[in-house]
Structure formats: structure tokens, C-alpha cells
Amino acid sequence: MSDELNYVDWFRHSSPYINAHRGKTFVILIPGEAAECEHFSSIIHDLALLDSLGIRLVLVQGARPQIDRVLSKGKQLNQLGSEYRVTPQEQLLNVIQASAAVRVQLEAQLSMGLSNTPMAGARLKVCSGNYVIARPLGVVEGIDYGHSGEVRRIDTEAIFRLLEDDNMVLLPHLGFSPTGEVFNLKSEDVAVQAAVQLKADKLVIFSEEEGIFTQDGELYSELLTKDAEDILQSQNLSSSMHASLSACVSAVRKNVPRAHLISYNINGGLIRELFTREGSGTMIDEDSYEKLRPANIDDVGGMMALLAPLEEKGALVRRSRELLENEIDRFIVIERDGAIVACAALYPFESENAGELACLAVSPNYRGENRGERLLKGIEQAAKKLKLTQVFLLTTRTAHWFIEHGFSETSLEQLPTQKKALYNYQRNSKIFAKSL
């Protein structure tokens, strides 16, 4: 019964994401390595689920390992330039055959509808064609790239018509020129250009690793593009992860709202990233003129102006300037054009592995754009760095918001001993907690 209740609870909490994603366009890059991983059939089932939820999907297919094998069997030189494979005329047919084999595999899996599979009755319609118009790379720094090319444009009009007719669109890494030539393209370039030109809501790239990690081995759940660019310059990423992260940054810099790196080695990673608060992988966001950062002493005036109306209403406990100054290192803030528009604090009780989330406030003029969620995520990340296993809070007005974000009501007896002794019975605050 507990498993059933957990499923119901998960499904309820996923509903905001289902509503938010319906009708949106996602471009998803499936590299050749993903087509050979043990979870490939599950990835296909997850794509079918996204389609059934009204998400418009454009799949981009890669085939690097398959091409490598075909060329090695023929004892042909697998020559690489700086970033692109050199594709001479005599290798083009092998490249086409390897790519076609992966495409057929994808289409076959997407057509599967057996009654004992998760895709029973899915009735997916998958369309592919000459929607990628390409041009040759030519000779670069003395290297003739032959039939390797770059994206010239995406036939967005044709793709939009297919999507509006409830088709899933499959784009290979091969492009075609107006003169009838075929060019071998980088699948990352196809994915980026498709996402940009289609004005997609997300670019999702399946990669070998779970995402991007800190030097201490912790996963970045979210990165701003400027931080991702620093990582590309400073960290020794594998060639595949470097290419994937570069593609994400490029797409977001060109106005794709968000890009995601998800491991094809994690069963259900795509669903977890899109439909749970915790996510799976690394999300890359555009740089913002809003900054989420630790508070400093210069922020106290702005914080007092932000908190005063909520204190007047009794939603927050009053804090004097002196108290804010003394506890400033507990706070994080969102700054917008030099003004403090949101703040929150974390008070750790490290001996009991818990932390109190307090004073979460967003200016009335800036509500409705996920700033509360950003603050909550920032507090949870700070708690994890302190090795805390639980965040709790006391509230009189905002219980439903916290319930929607994974908190459950608990009792006074569950509070840390020190906090329990300070509980204000006159305020009669409700107590909520969330495990990390």
C-alpha cells in the first residue's frame, strides 16, 4: 500500500509540470551511444509518454560509434579535424548506411505497440525527411573536410506542419544541399539549430554522464550559461561532455529558454528531470539580470523594506535591523537591477542534522515567476552542503505553497530541541518538514 501511496503522491506533485509542458516543443538529441545502452527501450517508452502528454517532440539522431565501427571494419582511416569528422567521398556511403541503421532502429522502437509493453496503444506517428539543409565545411586550415558540412537552415515550416498534425519528427545528422549532395553533420549542431530555429522551449541532450559535476564531485542541478562557459574553459571534460555542454550553452545563448543534460545510463532520467522537483542531470539557464546570491550587510535596508509589509500582516516574525545585521550570513537574496526583490534564511541545527527555513519573502511586484522556487532550491542546496538531512519551517499563512513543494506537516515534538523550546504558542504556527 505504501508504494501505491508514494505513486499517487508523486503523480499529484507532477501535475504542475504536466500542465506546464503540454503544447511545448522539445528538441531531444539521442546520440548513437544512447541507441546501444541498456535503457534504450525505456527511453523510447518515456518519449512515447511525453508525446501522449501533448509535448511536441523533435528527435535528433546521432551515429558516431556506429560510423566508427563501419569505417574500422573496412580498415578506412577515421580522420578527424579540429571538431568535425573528415568525410571523403569514398566514405560517404558507409556513413549513410550507419546512420540509416540507427534511424531504422529508432523508428522500429517507436512503432512498437505490443499489449505487454508501456507503449501499448500509443499509435505514434514518426516522420523524417530532408528537413535539414546543409552546406560543406570546405577546406579549413588546410584540411579538406569533403562531405562533412554544417547546418544552413532548418525547414521549420514543414516541421511545424508535421508537429501540428501530432507527428513526432526525426532529424538525422545528415543534411542535404540544393544541389543534391549529402553532408555528414555534427548531431549537436543539428540539435542546436533545430531548437533555435523552431523556437523550442527546451533542448535535451542525452549524454554518458549524469551531468556536470563540481570539483568535489557534486552534481550541478542548474548552471547559468556564464558559469557553464567557465567550466568549458577550466575543467577537463571528456570530448563528448564538452560537445554536449557547448551545445547547451549555444542554444540558451540563442534564446532557447532552457537546455538539459541527462544520462542515458539512468533509467527514467528524462521523466525525473521534467516531472520532479529534484530532477536528474544538469539544467542550463540563460544569464539573468537577476542574481541569487548570499546576502551582505549592504542588503539590510532593502531586506527591511521587503519584509516590513509581511511583518505588518503577521505573516513573518519582526526582525530588527540589528538582528538582520547580526544574522546576515544566514540569508540569501535575489537582486534585480540593484534592488532586493526576495530573500530567505537558513538556520542550521547541525547536531540534529536539520535546518530551519525562515523569512522566505518575495516582493508583491515580482511574484509569479518562480522566484520562491529559486530561493527554496538555494536554501536546500545550502543545507545539503552542511550535510543536513532535513529542512523544516514554521508558517501561519503559506502552508499550501510549501505542501506543493514537497513539505509535509509534522508535530512540535519533531523539532530540534533548541527550536522546540522557543516555539511561540501564541502564534500557533504550523510546522512542516522536508527530507533532503
GROMACS .gro file of C-alpha atoms in nm:
model
  436
    1MET     CA    1   0.000   0.000   0.000
    2SER     CA    2   0.286   0.240   0.081
    3ASP     CA    3   0.422   0.205  -0.274
    4GLU     CA    4   0.079   0.286  -0.414
    5LEU     CA    5   0.053   0.594  -0.193
    6ASN     CA    6   0.402   0.704  -0.296
    7TYR     CA    7   0.299   0.672  -0.659
    8VAL     CA    8  -0.019   0.874  -0.602
    9ASP     CA    9   0.180   1.140  -0.417
   10TRP     CA   10   0.437   1.158  -0.699
   11PHE     CA   11   0.166   1.178  -0.962
   12ARG     CA   12  -0.007   1.462  -0.780
   13HIS     CA   13   0.315   1.657  -0.747
   14SER     CA   14   0.400   1.602  -1.114
   15SER     CA   15   0.073   1.756  -1.236
   16PRO     CA   16   0.203   2.117  -1.241
   17TYR     CA   17   0.486   2.004  -1.470
   18ILE     CA   18   0.245   1.812  -1.693
   19ASN     CA   19   0.035   2.124  -1.735
   20ALA     CA   20   0.339   2.345  -1.788
   21HIS     CA   21   0.487   2.121  -2.062
   22ARG     CA   22   0.168   2.050  -2.258
   23GLY     CA   23   0.183   2.203  -2.607
   24LYS     CA   24   0.553   2.292  -2.575
   25THR     CA   25   0.819   2.195  -2.828
   26PHE     CA   26   1.121   1.994  -2.711
   27VAL     CA   27   1.422   1.910  -2.925
   28ILE     CA   28   1.588   1.593  -2.792
   29LEU     CA   29   1.929   1.470  -2.907
   30ILE     CA   30   1.970   1.092  -2.898
   31PRO     CA   31   2.337   1.011  -2.970
   32GLY     CA   32   2.442   0.682  -3.122
   33GLU     CA   33   2.572   0.567  -2.783
   34ALA     CA   34   2.223   0.603  -2.634
   35ALA     CA   35   2.081   0.374  -2.903
   36GLU     CA   36   2.312   0.099  -2.774
   37CYS     CA   37   2.265   0.148  -2.399
   38GLU     CA   38   2.072  -0.099  -2.183
   39HIS     CA   39   1.798   0.155  -2.109
   40PHE     CA   40   1.727   0.246  -2.472
   41SER     CA   41   1.386   0.080  -2.480
   42SER     CA   42   1.292   0.269  -2.163
   43ILE     CA   43   1.400   0.595  -2.326
   44ILE     CA   44   1.168   0.517  -2.616
   45HIS     CA   45   0.882   0.444  -2.376
   46ASP     CA   46   0.947   0.775  -2.200
   47LEU     CA   47   0.937   0.960  -2.533
   48ALA     CA   48   0.602   0.795  -2.605
   49LEU     CA   49   0.480   0.916  -2.265
   50LEU     CA   50   0.587   1.274  -2.344
   51ASP     CA   51   0.403   1.252  -2.675
   52SER     CA   52   0.088   1.127  -2.503
   53LEU     CA   53   0.104   1.425  -2.264
   54GLY     CA   54   0.083   1.669  -2.554
   55ILE     CA   55   0.450   1.760  -2.581
   56ARG     CA   56   0.568   1.821  -2.938
   57LEU     CA   57   0.889   1.627  -2.997
   58VAL     CA   58   1.167   1.676  -3.249
   59LEU     CA   59   1.426   1.400  -3.214
   60VAL     CA   60   1.778   1.443  -3.346
   61GLN     CA   61   1.969   1.123  -3.409
   62GLY     CA   62   2.345   1.074  -3.389
   63ALA     CA   63   2.554   0.774  -3.500
   64ARG     CA   64   2.919   0.833  -3.406
   65PRO     CA   65   3.002   0.486  -3.265
   66GLN     CA   66   2.816   0.311  -3.544
   67ILE     CA   67   3.009   0.509  -3.808
   68ASP     CA   68   3.336   0.437  -3.628
   69ARG     CA   69   3.267   0.064  -3.640
   70VAL     CA   70   3.169   0.062  -4.006
   71LEU     CA   71   3.483   0.251  -4.103
   72SER     CA   72   3.710   0.035  -3.887
   73LYS     CA   73   3.570  -0.283  -4.044
   74GLY     CA   74   3.662  -0.150  -4.384
   75LYS     CA   75   4.003  -0.050  -4.247
   76GLN     CA   76   3.932   0.306  -4.354
   77LEU     CA   77   4.106   0.594  -4.183
   78ASN     CA   78   3.877   0.764  -3.934
   79GLN     CA   79   4.029   1.108  -3.975
   80LEU     CA   80   3.919   1.393  -3.753
   81GLY     CA   81   3.980   1.762  -3.795
   82SER     CA   82   3.959   2.010  -3.506
   83GLU     CA   83   3.597   1.932  -3.414
   84TYR     CA   84   3.450   1.763  -3.721
   85ARG     CA   85   3.497   1.425  -3.883
   86VAL     CA   86   3.657   1.436  -4.227
   87THR     CA   87   3.422   1.261  -4.471
   88PRO     CA   88   3.583   1.188  -4.806
   89GLN     CA   89   3.369   1.075  -5.099
   90GLU     CA   90   3.472   0.710  -5.063
   91GLN     CA   91   3.345   0.700  -4.701
   92LEU     CA   92   3.013   0.876  -4.758
   93LEU     CA   93   2.817   0.559  -4.839
   94ASN     CA   94   2.941   0.393  -4.519
   95VAL     CA   95   2.837   0.696  -4.316
   96ILE     CA   96   2.491   0.695  -4.475
   97GLN     CA   97   2.447   0.322  -4.412
   98ALA     CA   98   2.549   0.351  -4.045
   99SER     CA   99   2.318   0.649  -3.994
  100ALA     CA  100   2.029   0.476  -4.168
  101ALA     CA  101   2.068   0.169  -3.948
  102VAL     CA  102   2.028   0.381  -3.633
  103ARG     CA  103   1.734   0.569  -3.782
  104VAL     CA  104   1.555   0.246  -3.869
  105GLN     CA  105   1.621   0.115  -3.517
  106LEU     CA  106   1.466   0.430  -3.370
  107GLU     CA  107   1.164   0.416  -3.598
  108ALA     CA  108   1.112   0.047  -3.525
  109GLN     CA  109   1.122   0.104  -3.149
  110LEU     CA  110   0.884   0.400  -3.179
  111SER     CA  111   0.644   0.181  -3.376
  112MET     CA  112   0.629  -0.090  -3.110
  113GLY     CA  113   0.280  -0.122  -2.962
  114LEU     CA  114   0.257  -0.469  -2.808
  115SER     CA  115  -0.003  -0.509  -2.539
  116ASN     CA  116   0.254  -0.611  -2.279
  117THR     CA  117   0.473  -0.302  -2.329
  118PRO     CA  118   0.445   0.052  -2.187
  119MET     CA  119   0.372   0.169  -2.543
  120ALA     CA  120   0.057  -0.037  -2.584
  121GLY     CA  121  -0.189   0.161  -2.797
  122ALA     CA  122   0.049   0.456  -2.834
  123ARG     CA  123  -0.004   0.487  -3.213
  124LEU     CA  124   0.295   0.715  -3.260
  125LYS     CA  125   0.345   0.880  -3.597
  126VAL     CA  126   0.712   0.940  -3.675
  127CYS     CA  127   0.821   1.146  -3.976
  128SER     CA  128   1.169   1.205  -4.112
  129GLY     CA  129   1.286   1.366  -4.434
  130ASN     CA  130   1.507   1.627  -4.594
  131TYR     CA  131   1.431   1.898  -4.340
  132VAL     CA  132   1.796   1.988  -4.270
  133ILE     CA  133   1.956   2.197  -4.544
  134ALA     CA  134   2.334   2.188  -4.528
  135ARG     CA  135   2.646   2.328  -4.688
  136PRO     CA  136   3.001   2.193  -4.700
  137LEU     CA  137   3.261   2.290  -4.445
  138GLY     CA  138   3.510   2.311  -4.729
  139VAL     CA  139   3.881   2.347  -4.662
  140VAL     CA  140   3.964   2.472  -4.313
  141GLU     CA  141   4.327   2.538  -4.212
  142GLY     CA  142   4.443   2.321  -4.499
  143ILE     CA  143   4.210   2.029  -4.420
  144ASP     CA  144   3.957   1.933  -4.686
  145TYR     CA  145   3.652   1.810  -4.495
  146GLY     CA  146   3.493   1.655  -4.802
  147HIS     CA  147   3.131   1.566  -4.733
  148SER     CA  148   3.133   1.697  -4.378
  149GLY     CA  149   2.913   2.001  -4.352
  150GLU     CA  150   2.727   2.245  -4.133
  151VAL     CA  151   2.361   2.338  -4.098
  152ARG     CA  152   2.249   2.605  -4.339
  153ARG     CA  153   1.889   2.617  -4.225
  154ILE     CA  154   1.607   2.400  -4.089
  155ASP     CA  155   1.283   2.368  -4.285
  156THR     CA  156   1.079   2.494  -3.991
  157GLU     CA  157   0.759   2.540  -4.193
  158ALA     CA  158   0.747   2.172  -4.290
  159ILE     CA  159   0.833   2.061  -3.936
  160PHE     CA  160   0.567   2.284  -3.781
  161ARG     CA  161   0.304   2.132  -4.011
  162LEU     CA  162   0.406   1.784  -3.901
  163LEU     CA  163   0.401   1.875  -3.532
  164GLU     CA  164   0.058   2.036  -3.563
  165ASP     CA  165  -0.067   1.710  -3.713
  166ASP     CA  166   0.051   1.524  -3.399
  167ASN     CA  167   0.362   1.377  -3.561
  168MET     CA  168   0.692   1.319  -3.391
  169VAL     CA  169   0.973   1.447  -3.616
  170LEU     CA  170   1.303   1.261  -3.651
  171LEU     CA  171   1.604   1.452  -3.785
  172PRO     CA  172   1.918   1.254  -3.875
  173HIS     CA  173   2.266   1.404  -3.855
  174LEU     CA  174   2.269   1.413  -4.237
  175GLY     CA  175   2.192   1.730  -4.428
  176PHE     CA  176   2.110   1.792  -4.792
  177SER     CA  177   2.210   2.072  -5.025
  178PRO     CA  178   2.003   2.234  -5.301
  179THR     CA  179   2.247   2.072  -5.548
  180GLY     CA  180   2.151   1.723  -5.428
  181GLU     CA  181   2.458   1.646  -5.218
  182VAL     CA  182   2.455   1.473  -4.879
  183PHE     CA  183   2.663   1.607  -4.589
  184ASN     CA  184   2.764   1.448  -4.261
  185LEU     CA  185   2.683   1.693  -3.980
  186LYS     CA  186   2.756   1.710  -3.609
  187SER     CA  187   2.442   1.592  -3.436
  188GLU     CA  188   2.493   1.862  -3.168
  189ASP     CA  189   2.486   2.130  -3.439
  190VAL     CA  190   2.165   1.989  -3.585
  191ALA     CA  191   2.005   1.982  -3.240
  192VAL     CA  192   2.107   2.340  -3.158
  193GLN     CA  193   1.994   2.480  -3.492
  194ALA     CA  194   1.665   2.289  -3.474
  195ALA     CA  195   1.598   2.420  -3.123
  196VAL     CA  196   1.689   2.777  -3.216
  197GLN     CA  197   1.507   2.796  -3.547
  198LEU     CA  198   1.197   2.618  -3.419
  199LYS     CA  199   1.198   2.846  -3.114
  200ALA     CA  200   1.180   2.533  -2.900
  201ASP     CA  201   1.105   2.554  -2.529
  202LYS     CA  202   1.378   2.307  -2.437
  203LEU     CA  203   1.683   2.136  -2.579
  204VAL     CA  204   1.750   1.799  -2.413
  205ILE     CA  205   2.075   1.613  -2.476
  206PHE     CA  206   2.129   1.255  -2.364
  207SER     CA  207   2.489   1.208  -2.252
  208GLU     CA  208   2.702   0.936  -2.098
  209GLU     CA  209   2.739   1.108  -1.762
  210GLU     CA  210   2.462   1.229  -1.533
  211GLY     CA  211   2.553   1.592  -1.594
  212ILE     CA  212   2.821   1.841  -1.492
  213PHE     CA  213   2.994   1.797  -1.158
  214THR     CA  214   3.180   2.030  -0.924
  215GLN     CA  215   3.546   1.971  -0.847
  216ASP     CA  216   3.424   1.800  -0.528
  217GLY     CA  217   3.214   1.556  -0.726
  218GLU     CA  218   2.871   1.709  -0.657
  219LEU     CA  219   2.623   1.733  -0.942
  220TYR     CA  220   2.521   2.077  -1.062
  221SER     CA  221   2.144   2.059  -1.086
  222GLU     CA  222   2.145   2.401  -1.253
  223LEU     CA  223   2.403   2.622  -1.424
  224LEU     CA  224   2.387   2.972  -1.566
  225THR     CA  225   2.544   2.998  -1.909
  226LYS     CA  226   2.830   3.217  -1.783
  227ASP     CA  227   2.918   2.952  -1.523
  228ALA     CA  228   2.891   2.678  -1.785
  229GLU     CA  229   3.127   2.874  -2.009
  230ASP     CA  230   3.377   2.897  -1.722
  231ILE     CA  231   3.356   2.519  -1.678
  232LEU     CA  232   3.417   2.466  -2.051
  233GLN     CA  233   3.734   2.672  -2.017
  234SER     CA  234   3.861   2.542  -1.685
  235GLN     CA  235   3.752   2.180  -1.640
  236ASN     CA  236   3.892   1.880  -1.822
  237LEU     CA  237   3.567   1.741  -1.958
  238SER     CA  238   3.551   1.439  -2.186
  239SER     CA  239   3.517   1.527  -2.553
  240SER     CA  240   3.154   1.411  -2.562
  241MET     CA  241   3.057   1.607  -2.249
  242HIS     CA  242   3.241   1.914  -2.378
  243ALA     CA  243   3.047   1.894  -2.703
  244SER     CA  244   2.716   1.842  -2.521
  245LEU     CA  245   2.766   2.126  -2.273
  246SER     CA  246   2.886   2.357  -2.553
  247ALA     CA  247   2.569   2.278  -2.747
  248CYS     CA  248   2.352   2.357  -2.444
  249VAL     CA  249   2.526   2.690  -2.387
  250SER     CA  250   2.500   2.779  -2.756
  251ALA     CA  251   2.127   2.706  -2.763
  252VAL     CA  252   2.050   2.905  -2.450
  253ARG     CA  253   2.265   3.196  -2.569
  254LYS     CA  254   2.045   3.196  -2.880
  255ASN     CA  255   1.723   3.231  -2.680
  256VAL     CA  256   1.623   2.869  -2.617
  257PRO     CA  257   1.489   2.912  -2.259
  258ARG     CA  258   1.646   2.600  -2.109
  259ALA     CA  259   1.875   2.314  -2.202
  260HIS     CA  260   1.921   1.986  -2.012
  261LEU     CA  261   2.197   1.726  -1.992
  262ILE     CA  262   2.057   1.385  -1.892
  263SER     CA  263   2.233   1.050  -1.875
  264TYR     CA  264   2.111   0.771  -2.099
  265ASN     CA  265   2.258   0.532  -1.841
  266ILE     CA  266   1.998   0.632  -1.579
  267ASN     CA  267   1.665   0.460  -1.622
  268GLY     CA  268   1.389   0.722  -1.620
  269GLY     CA  269   1.628   1.018  -1.613
  270LEU     CA  270   1.421   1.210  -1.868
  271ILE     CA  271   1.099   1.172  -1.668
  272ARG     CA  272   1.271   1.264  -1.342
  273GLU     CA  273   1.422   1.578  -1.492
  274LEU     CA  274   1.098   1.700  -1.646
  275PHE     CA  275   0.840   1.596  -1.386
  276THR     CA  276   1.003   1.605  -1.042
  277ARG     CA  277   1.137   1.887  -0.831
  278GLU     CA  278   1.466   1.709  -0.766
  279GLY     CA  279   1.529   1.647  -1.136
  280SER     CA  280   1.805   1.437  -1.285
  281GLY     CA  281   2.101   1.585  -1.465
  282THR     CA  282   2.208   1.944  -1.519
  283MET     CA  283   1.986   2.225  -1.646
  284ILE     CA  284   2.145   2.525  -1.820
  285ASP     CA  285   1.965   2.860  -1.790
  286GLU     CA  286   2.025   3.192  -1.957
  287ASP     CA  287   2.219   3.457  -1.769
  288SER     CA  288   1.981   3.680  -1.583
  289TYR     CA  289   1.986   4.040  -1.469
  290GLU     CA  290   1.855   3.882  -1.150
  291LYS     CA  291   2.111   3.728  -0.918
  292LEU     CA  292   2.056   3.470  -0.648
  293ARG     CA  293   2.345   3.524  -0.407
  294PRO     CA  294   2.445   3.529  -0.038
  295ALA     CA  295   2.326   3.843   0.140
  296ASN     CA  296   2.571   4.104   0.269
  297ILE     CA  297   2.549   4.394   0.514
  298ASP     CA  298   2.464   4.639   0.234
  299ASP     CA  299   2.142   4.447   0.165
  300VAL     CA  300   1.987   4.506   0.508
  301GLY     CA  301   1.798   4.824   0.408
  302GLY     CA  302   1.644   4.654   0.105
  303MET     CA  303   1.558   4.345   0.308
  304MET     CA  304   1.382   4.552   0.575
  305ALA     CA  305   1.172   4.724   0.309
  306LEU     CA  306   1.084   4.384   0.162
  307LEU     CA  307   0.995   4.225   0.496
  308ALA     CA  308   0.807   4.514   0.658
  309PRO     CA  309   0.469   4.460   0.481
  310LEU     CA  310   0.473   4.088   0.566
  311GLU     CA  311   0.563   4.166   0.928
  312GLU     CA  312   0.276   4.414   0.947
  313LYS     CA  313   0.035   4.143   0.832
  314GLY     CA  314   0.174   3.897   1.086
  315ALA     CA  315   0.294   3.656   0.816
  316LEU     CA  316   0.654   3.693   0.938
  317VAL     CA  317   0.807   3.748   1.280
  318ARG     CA  318   0.950   4.100   1.319
  319ARG     CA  319   1.324   4.134   1.279
  320SER     CA  320   1.509   4.447   1.384
  321ARG     CA  321   1.788   4.599   1.176
  322GLU     CA  322   2.035   4.487   1.441
  323LEU     CA  323   1.912   4.128   1.425
  324LEU     CA  324   1.929   4.124   1.044
  325GLU     CA  325   2.282   4.264   1.054
  326ASN     CA  326   2.391   4.003   1.308
  327GLU     CA  327   2.233   3.717   1.112
  328ILE     CA  328   2.309   3.838   0.759
  329ASP     CA  329   2.525   3.534   0.684
  330ARG     CA  330   2.214   3.315   0.721
  331PHE     CA  331   2.036   3.486   0.430
  332ILE     CA  332   2.031   3.455   0.055
  333VAL     CA  333   1.871   3.719  -0.167
  334ILE     CA  334   1.754   3.773  -0.523
  335GLU     CA  335   1.883   4.106  -0.655
  336ARG     CA  336   1.725   4.269  -0.959
  337ASP     CA  337   1.875   4.587  -1.102
  338GLY     CA  338   2.030   4.666  -0.765
  339ALA     CA  339   1.709   4.608  -0.566
  340ILE     CA  340   1.641   4.320  -0.326
  341VAL     CA  341   1.322   4.154  -0.451
  342ALA     CA  342   1.331   3.830  -0.250
  343CYS     CA  343   1.512   3.671   0.043
  344ALA     CA  344   1.523   3.363   0.264
  345ALA     CA  345   1.731   3.234   0.554
  346LEU     CA  346   1.865   2.901   0.676
  347TYR     CA  347   1.929   2.842   1.047
  348PRO     CA  348   2.117   2.513   1.092
  349PHE     CA  349   2.081   2.278   1.388
  350GLU     CA  350   2.377   2.066   1.290
  351SER     CA  351   2.376   1.839   1.593
  352GLU     CA  352   2.032   1.718   1.484
  353ASN     CA  353   2.103   1.727   1.108
  354ALA     CA  354   1.823   1.976   1.048
  355GLY     CA  355   1.790   2.331   0.928
  356GLU     CA  356   1.513   2.589   0.963
  357LEU     CA  357   1.393   2.768   0.651
  358ALA     CA  358   1.284   3.111   0.768
  359CYS     CA  359   1.189   3.452   0.637
  360LEU     CA  360   1.113   3.342   0.279
  361ALA     CA  361   0.969   3.654   0.116
  362VAL     CA  362   0.914   3.775  -0.240
  363SER     CA  363   0.816   4.131  -0.329
  364PRO     CA  364   0.449   4.150  -0.440
  365ASN     CA  365   0.565   4.318  -0.762
  366TYR     CA  366   0.781   4.016  -0.854
  367ARG     CA  367   0.567   3.715  -0.770
  368GLY     CA  368   0.461   3.451  -1.019
  369GLU     CA  369   0.797   3.392  -1.190
  370ASN     CA  370   0.937   3.107  -0.979
  371ARG     CA  371   1.146   3.329  -0.751
  372GLY     CA  372   1.012   3.146  -0.446
  373GLU     CA  373   1.119   2.818  -0.604
  374ARG     CA  374   1.466   2.959  -0.673
  375LEU     CA  375   1.503   3.065  -0.310
  376LEU     CA  376   1.382   2.728  -0.187
  377LYS     CA  377   1.628   2.547  -0.412
  378GLY     CA  378   1.908   2.775  -0.290
  379ILE     CA  379   1.825   2.701   0.074
  380GLU     CA  380   1.808   2.327   0.006
  381GLN     CA  381   2.147   2.335  -0.167
  382ALA     CA  382   2.297   2.525   0.127
  383ALA     CA  383   2.151   2.268   0.367
  384LYS     CA  384   2.299   1.982   0.166
  385LYS     CA  385   2.643   2.144   0.177
  386LEU     CA  386   2.615   2.140   0.556
  387LYS     CA  387   2.524   1.769   0.537
  388LEU     CA  388   2.178   1.837   0.682
  389THR     CA  389   1.915   1.575   0.609
  390GLN     CA  390   1.601   1.778   0.672
  391VAL     CA  391   1.466   2.130   0.631
  392PHE     CA  392   1.174   2.243   0.847
  393LEU     CA  393   0.973   2.565   0.877
  394LEU     CA  394   0.703   2.731   1.082
  395THR     CA  395   0.425   2.915   0.900
  396THR     CA  396   0.085   3.069   0.965
  397ARG     CA  397  -0.016   3.173   0.611
  398THR     CA  398   0.165   2.981   0.338
  399ALA     CA  399   0.111   2.615   0.422
  400HIS     CA  400  -0.030   2.519   0.084
  401TRP     CA  401   0.265   2.661  -0.109
  402PHE     CA  402   0.510   2.455   0.094
  403ILE     CA  403   0.296   2.141   0.062
  404GLU     CA  404   0.305   2.190  -0.316
  405HIS     CA  405   0.684   2.200  -0.295
  406GLY     CA  406   0.735   1.873  -0.113
  407PHE     CA  407   0.688   1.962   0.255
  408SER     CA  408   0.468   1.758   0.489
  409GLU     CA  409   0.306   1.870   0.812
  410THR     CA  410   0.477   1.743   1.125
  411SER     CA  411   0.447   1.790   1.501
  412LEU     CA  412   0.618   2.009   1.757
  413GLU     CA  413   0.784   1.700   1.901
  414GLN     CA  414   0.978   1.652   1.577
  415LEU     CA  415   1.153   1.990   1.602
  416PRO     CA  416   1.515   2.018   1.720
  417THR     CA  417   1.529   2.053   2.098
  418GLN     CA  418   1.651   2.414   2.094
  419LYS     CA  419   1.382   2.523   1.846
  420LYS     CA  420   1.112   2.336   2.038
  421ALA     CA  421   1.194   2.538   2.349
  422LEU     CA  422   1.148   2.864   2.156
  423TYR     CA  423   0.812   2.772   1.998
  424ASN     CA  424   0.562   3.060   2.025
  425TYR     CA  425   0.227   2.907   2.126
  426GLN     CA  426   0.054   3.241   2.077
  427ARG     CA  427   0.137   3.243   1.703
  428ASN     CA  428   0.028   2.877   1.681
  429SER     CA  429   0.238   2.824   1.367
  430LYS     CA  430   0.203   2.506   1.170
  431ILE     CA  431   0.517   2.300   1.130
  432PHE     CA  432   0.630   2.146   0.801
  433ALA     CA  433   0.938   1.943   0.710
  434LYS     CA  434   1.105   1.805   0.402
  435SER     CA  435   1.372   1.537   0.380
  436LEU     CA  436   1.671   1.612   0.161
   0.00000   0.00000   0.00000
